[in-house]
Amino acid sequence: QVQLVESGGGLVQAGGSLRLSCAASGSIFSINAMGWYRQAPGKQRELVAVITGGGNTNYTDSVKGRFAISRDVAKNTVYLQMNSLKPEDTAVYYCNADVTYYTGIYIQSAYWGQGTQVTVSS
């Protein structure tokens, strides 16, 4: 099995910055992609940014130019650097990982972190 542990959320003023981290652990054979989603109160969960196993990145339009996703392959960790934060970025941010792990056979599955609250005050 695979576990995801997130950190780095908090309260920040508009225009400020935060950095989220998500570390994956377990019997990981390969990480196919890791990404960040967010869910604001009363809204559906949405993709914020994703980075593939090959290092390709993609962002939702509302964060382009402000957020940057990166990874440390050796640590199975993904980061989300969030700059120029806006009140509308307030949400619970969830890490997601598409992982292949080995338990006698290879299994591909997706996992979620527990979520970390990001609150941006105006």
PDB file of C-alpha atoms in Angstrom:
ATOM      1  CA  GLN A   1       0.000   0.000   0.000  1.00  0.00           C
ATOM      2  CA  VAL A   2       0.924   3.646  -0.359  1.00  0.00           C
ATOM      3  CA  GLN A   3       0.592   6.547   2.042  1.00  0.00           C
ATOM      4  CA  LEU A   4       0.626  10.252   1.217  1.00  0.00           C
ATOM      5  CA  VAL A   5       1.520  12.807   3.858  1.00  0.00           C
ATOM      6  CA  GLU A   6       0.900  16.475   3.154  1.00  0.00           C
ATOM      7  CA  SER A   7       2.218  19.559   4.885  1.00  0.00           C
ATOM      8  CA  GLY A   8       2.542  23.288   4.409  1.00  0.00           C
ATOM      9  CA  GLY A   9      -0.959  24.700   4.516  1.00  0.00           C
ATOM     10  CA  GLY A  10      -1.926  27.668   6.612  1.00  0.00           C
ATOM     11  CA  LEU A  11      -3.269  31.204   6.749  1.00  0.00           C
ATOM     12  CA  VAL A  12      -1.717  33.896   4.578  1.00  0.00           C
ATOM     13  CA  GLN A  13      -2.652  37.361   3.431  1.00  0.00           C
ATOM     14  CA  ALA A  14      -3.529  38.047  -0.173  1.00  0.00           C
ATOM     15  CA  GLY A  15      -0.383  38.410  -2.236  1.00  0.00           C
ATOM     16  CA  GLY A  16       1.543  36.084   0.014  1.00  0.00           C
ATOM     17  CA  SER A  17       3.083  32.696  -0.651  1.00  0.00           C
ATOM     18  CA  LEU A  18       2.860  29.160   0.669  1.00  0.00           C
ATOM     19  CA  ARG A  19       4.589  25.938  -0.241  1.00  0.00           C
ATOM     20  CA  LEU A  20       2.809  22.604   0.027  1.00  0.00           C
ATOM     21  CA  SER A  21       4.624  19.285   0.224  1.00  0.00           C
ATOM     22  CA  CYS A  22       3.385  15.739  -0.286  1.00  0.00           C
ATOM     23  CA  ALA A  23       5.552  12.712   0.426  1.00  0.00           C
ATOM     24  CA  ALA A  24       4.606   9.265  -0.817  1.00  0.00           C
ATOM     25  CA  SER A  25       5.777   6.154   0.986  1.00  0.00           C
ATOM     26  CA  GLY A  26       5.225   2.410   0.753  1.00  0.00           C
ATOM     27  CA  SER A  27       6.104  -0.348  -1.663  1.00  0.00           C
ATOM     28  CA  ILE A  28       6.327   2.040  -4.596  1.00  0.00           C
ATOM     29  CA  PHE A  29       7.632   0.703  -7.873  1.00  0.00           C
ATOM     30  CA  SER A  30       7.007   3.873  -9.852  1.00  0.00           C
ATOM     31  CA  ILE A  31       5.073   7.112  -9.588  1.00  0.00           C
ATOM     32  CA  ASN A  32       3.173   7.729 -12.809  1.00  0.00           C
ATOM     33  CA  ALA A  33       1.930  11.171 -11.837  1.00  0.00           C
ATOM     34  CA  MET A  34       1.414  13.343  -8.785  1.00  0.00           C
ATOM     35  CA  GLY A  35      -0.833  16.306  -8.509  1.00  0.00           C
ATOM     36  CA  TRP A  36      -2.694  18.747  -6.351  1.00  0.00           C
ATOM     37  CA  TYR A  37      -6.433  19.216  -6.220  1.00  0.00           C
ATOM     38  CA  ARG A  38      -8.461  21.650  -4.171  1.00  0.00           C
ATOM     39  CA  GLN A  39     -11.983  21.854  -2.874  1.00  0.00           C
ATOM     40  CA  ALA A  40     -13.577  25.040  -1.656  1.00  0.00           C
ATOM     41  CA  PRO A  41     -16.744  24.995   0.479  1.00  0.00           C
ATOM     42  CA  GLY A  42     -19.771  24.240  -1.654  1.00  0.00           C
ATOM     43  CA  LYS A  43     -17.687  23.522  -4.739  1.00  0.00           C
ATOM     44  CA  GLN A  44     -16.461  20.423  -6.510  1.00  0.00           C
ATOM     45  CA  ARG A  45     -12.904  19.237  -6.161  1.00  0.00           C
ATOM     46  CA  GLU A  46     -10.795  20.580  -9.015  1.00  0.00           C
ATOM     47  CA  LEU A  47      -7.382  19.816 -10.409  1.00  0.00           C
ATOM     48  CA  VAL A  48      -4.844  22.540  -9.650  1.00  0.00           C
ATOM     49  CA  ALA A  49      -1.596  21.136 -11.045  1.00  0.00           C
ATOM     50  CA  VAL A  50      -0.101  17.822 -12.063  1.00  0.00           C
ATOM     51  CA  ILE A  51       3.378  16.539 -12.858  1.00  0.00           C
ATOM     52  CA  THR A  52       3.859  13.289 -14.736  1.00  0.00           C
ATOM     53  CA  GLY A  53       6.527  10.664 -14.259  1.00  0.00           C
ATOM     54  CA  GLY A  54       8.297  12.186 -17.238  1.00  0.00           C
ATOM     55  CA  GLY A  55       8.283  15.630 -15.640  1.00  0.00           C
ATOM     56  CA  ASN A  56       5.581  17.215 -17.760  1.00  0.00           C
ATOM     57  CA  THR A  57       3.384  19.697 -15.930  1.00  0.00           C
ATOM     58  CA  ASN A  58      -0.109  21.044 -16.378  1.00  0.00           C
ATOM     59  CA  TYR A  59      -2.037  23.723 -14.509  1.00  0.00           C
ATOM     60  CA  THR A  60      -5.570  24.930 -14.298  1.00  0.00           C
ATOM     61  CA  ASP A  61      -5.904  28.324 -15.951  1.00  0.00           C
ATOM     62  CA  SER A  62      -6.612  30.239 -12.752  1.00  0.00           C
ATOM     63  CA  VAL A  63      -3.196  29.434 -11.240  1.00  0.00           C
ATOM     64  CA  LYS A  64      -0.966  29.668 -14.305  1.00  0.00           C
ATOM     65  CA  GLY A  65       1.902  32.051 -13.687  1.00  0.00           C
ATOM     66  CA  ARG A  66       1.334  32.003  -9.923  1.00  0.00           C
ATOM     67  CA  PHE A  67       1.732  28.349  -8.890  1.00  0.00           C
ATOM     68  CA  ALA A  68       4.560  25.959  -9.699  1.00  0.00           C
ATOM     69  CA  ILE A  69       4.561  22.203  -9.200  1.00  0.00           C
ATOM     70  CA  SER A  70       7.838  20.360  -8.817  1.00  0.00           C
ATOM     71  CA  ARG A  71       9.107  17.063  -7.498  1.00  0.00           C
ATOM     72  CA  ASP A  72      12.004  15.343  -5.808  1.00  0.00           C
ATOM     73  CA  VAL A  73      12.133  11.923  -7.443  1.00  0.00           C
ATOM     74  CA  ALA A  74      14.543  10.481  -4.875  1.00  0.00           C
ATOM     75  CA  LYS A  75      12.191  11.444  -2.036  1.00  0.00           C
ATOM     76  CA  ASN A  76       8.925  10.579  -3.847  1.00  0.00           C
ATOM     77  CA  THR A  77       7.805  14.074  -2.941  1.00  0.00           C
ATOM     78  CA  VAL A  78       5.866  16.671  -4.851  1.00  0.00           C
ATOM     79  CA  TYR A  79       5.728  20.373  -4.040  1.00  0.00           C
ATOM     80  CA  LEU A  80       3.327  23.154  -4.903  1.00  0.00           C
ATOM     81  CA  GLN A  81       4.794  26.638  -4.659  1.00  0.00           C
ATOM     82  CA  MET A  82       1.915  29.092  -4.480  1.00  0.00           C
ATOM     83  CA  ASN A  83       2.696  32.768  -5.040  1.00  0.00           C
ATOM     84  CA  SER A  84       0.506  35.846  -5.363  1.00  0.00           C
ATOM     85  CA  LEU A  85      -2.231  34.067  -3.471  1.00  0.00           C
ATOM     86  CA  LYS A  86      -5.783  35.333  -3.787  1.00  0.00           C
ATOM     87  CA  PRO A  87      -8.787  34.858  -1.485  1.00  0.00           C
ATOM     88  CA  GLU A  88     -10.342  32.652  -4.159  1.00  0.00           C
ATOM     89  CA  ASP A  89      -7.453  30.209  -3.685  1.00  0.00           C
ATOM     90  CA  THR A  90      -8.872  29.386  -0.244  1.00  0.00           C
ATOM     91  CA  ALA A  91      -9.660  25.671  -0.131  1.00  0.00           C
ATOM     92  CA  VAL A  92      -8.583  22.323   1.212  1.00  0.00           C
ATOM     93  CA  TYR A  93      -5.721  21.140  -0.969  1.00  0.00           C
ATOM     94  CA  TYR A  94      -5.368  17.415  -1.599  1.00  0.00           C
ATOM     95  CA  CYS A  95      -2.380  15.561  -2.944  1.00  0.00           C
ATOM     96  CA  ASN A  96      -3.050  12.765  -5.421  1.00  0.00           C
ATOM     97  CA  ALA A  97      -0.637  10.133  -6.663  1.00  0.00           C
ATOM     98  CA  ASP A  98      -0.997   7.601  -9.463  1.00  0.00           C
ATOM     99  CA  VAL A  99       1.347   4.864  -8.336  1.00  0.00           C
ATOM    100  CA  THR A 100       2.456   1.425  -9.404  1.00  0.00           C
ATOM    101  CA  TYR A 101       3.387  -0.717  -6.420  1.00  0.00           C
ATOM    102  CA  TYR A 102       4.547  -4.277  -5.994  1.00  0.00           C
ATOM    103  CA  THR A 103       3.018  -6.889  -3.683  1.00  0.00           C
ATOM    104  CA  GLY A 104       3.997  -9.993  -5.578  1.00  0.00           C
ATOM    105  CA  ILE A 105       2.280  -8.536  -8.604  1.00  0.00           C
ATOM    106  CA  TYR A 106       2.353  -5.000  -9.967  1.00  0.00           C
ATOM    107  CA  ILE A 107      -0.725  -2.940  -9.208  1.00  0.00           C
ATOM    108  CA  GLN A 108      -1.503   0.575 -10.408  1.00  0.00           C
ATOM    109  CA  SER A 109      -3.771   2.659  -8.238  1.00  0.00           C
ATOM    110  CA  ALA A 110      -4.496   6.231  -7.205  1.00  0.00           C
ATOM    111  CA  TYR A 111      -4.155   7.559  -3.675  1.00  0.00           C
ATOM    112  CA  TRP A 112      -5.224  10.701  -1.855  1.00  0.00           C
ATOM    113  CA  GLY A 113      -3.647  12.617   0.969  1.00  0.00           C
ATOM    114  CA  GLN A 114      -5.642  13.764   3.974  1.00  0.00           C
ATOM    115  CA  GLY A 115      -5.869  17.348   2.776  1.00  0.00           C
ATOM    116  CA  THR A 116      -4.361  20.572   4.062  1.00  0.00           C
ATOM    117  CA  GLN A 117      -6.234  23.830   4.563  1.00  0.00           C
ATOM    118  CA  VAL A 118      -5.088  26.938   2.726  1.00  0.00           C
ATOM    119  CA  THR A 119      -6.789  30.168   3.752  1.00  0.00           C
ATOM    120  CA  VAL A 120      -6.045  33.471   2.029  1.00  0.00           C
ATOM    121  CA  SER A 121      -7.348  36.584   3.755  1.00  0.00           C
ATOM    122  CA  SER A 122      -8.134  39.765   1.872  1.00  0.00           C
TER     123      SER A 122
END
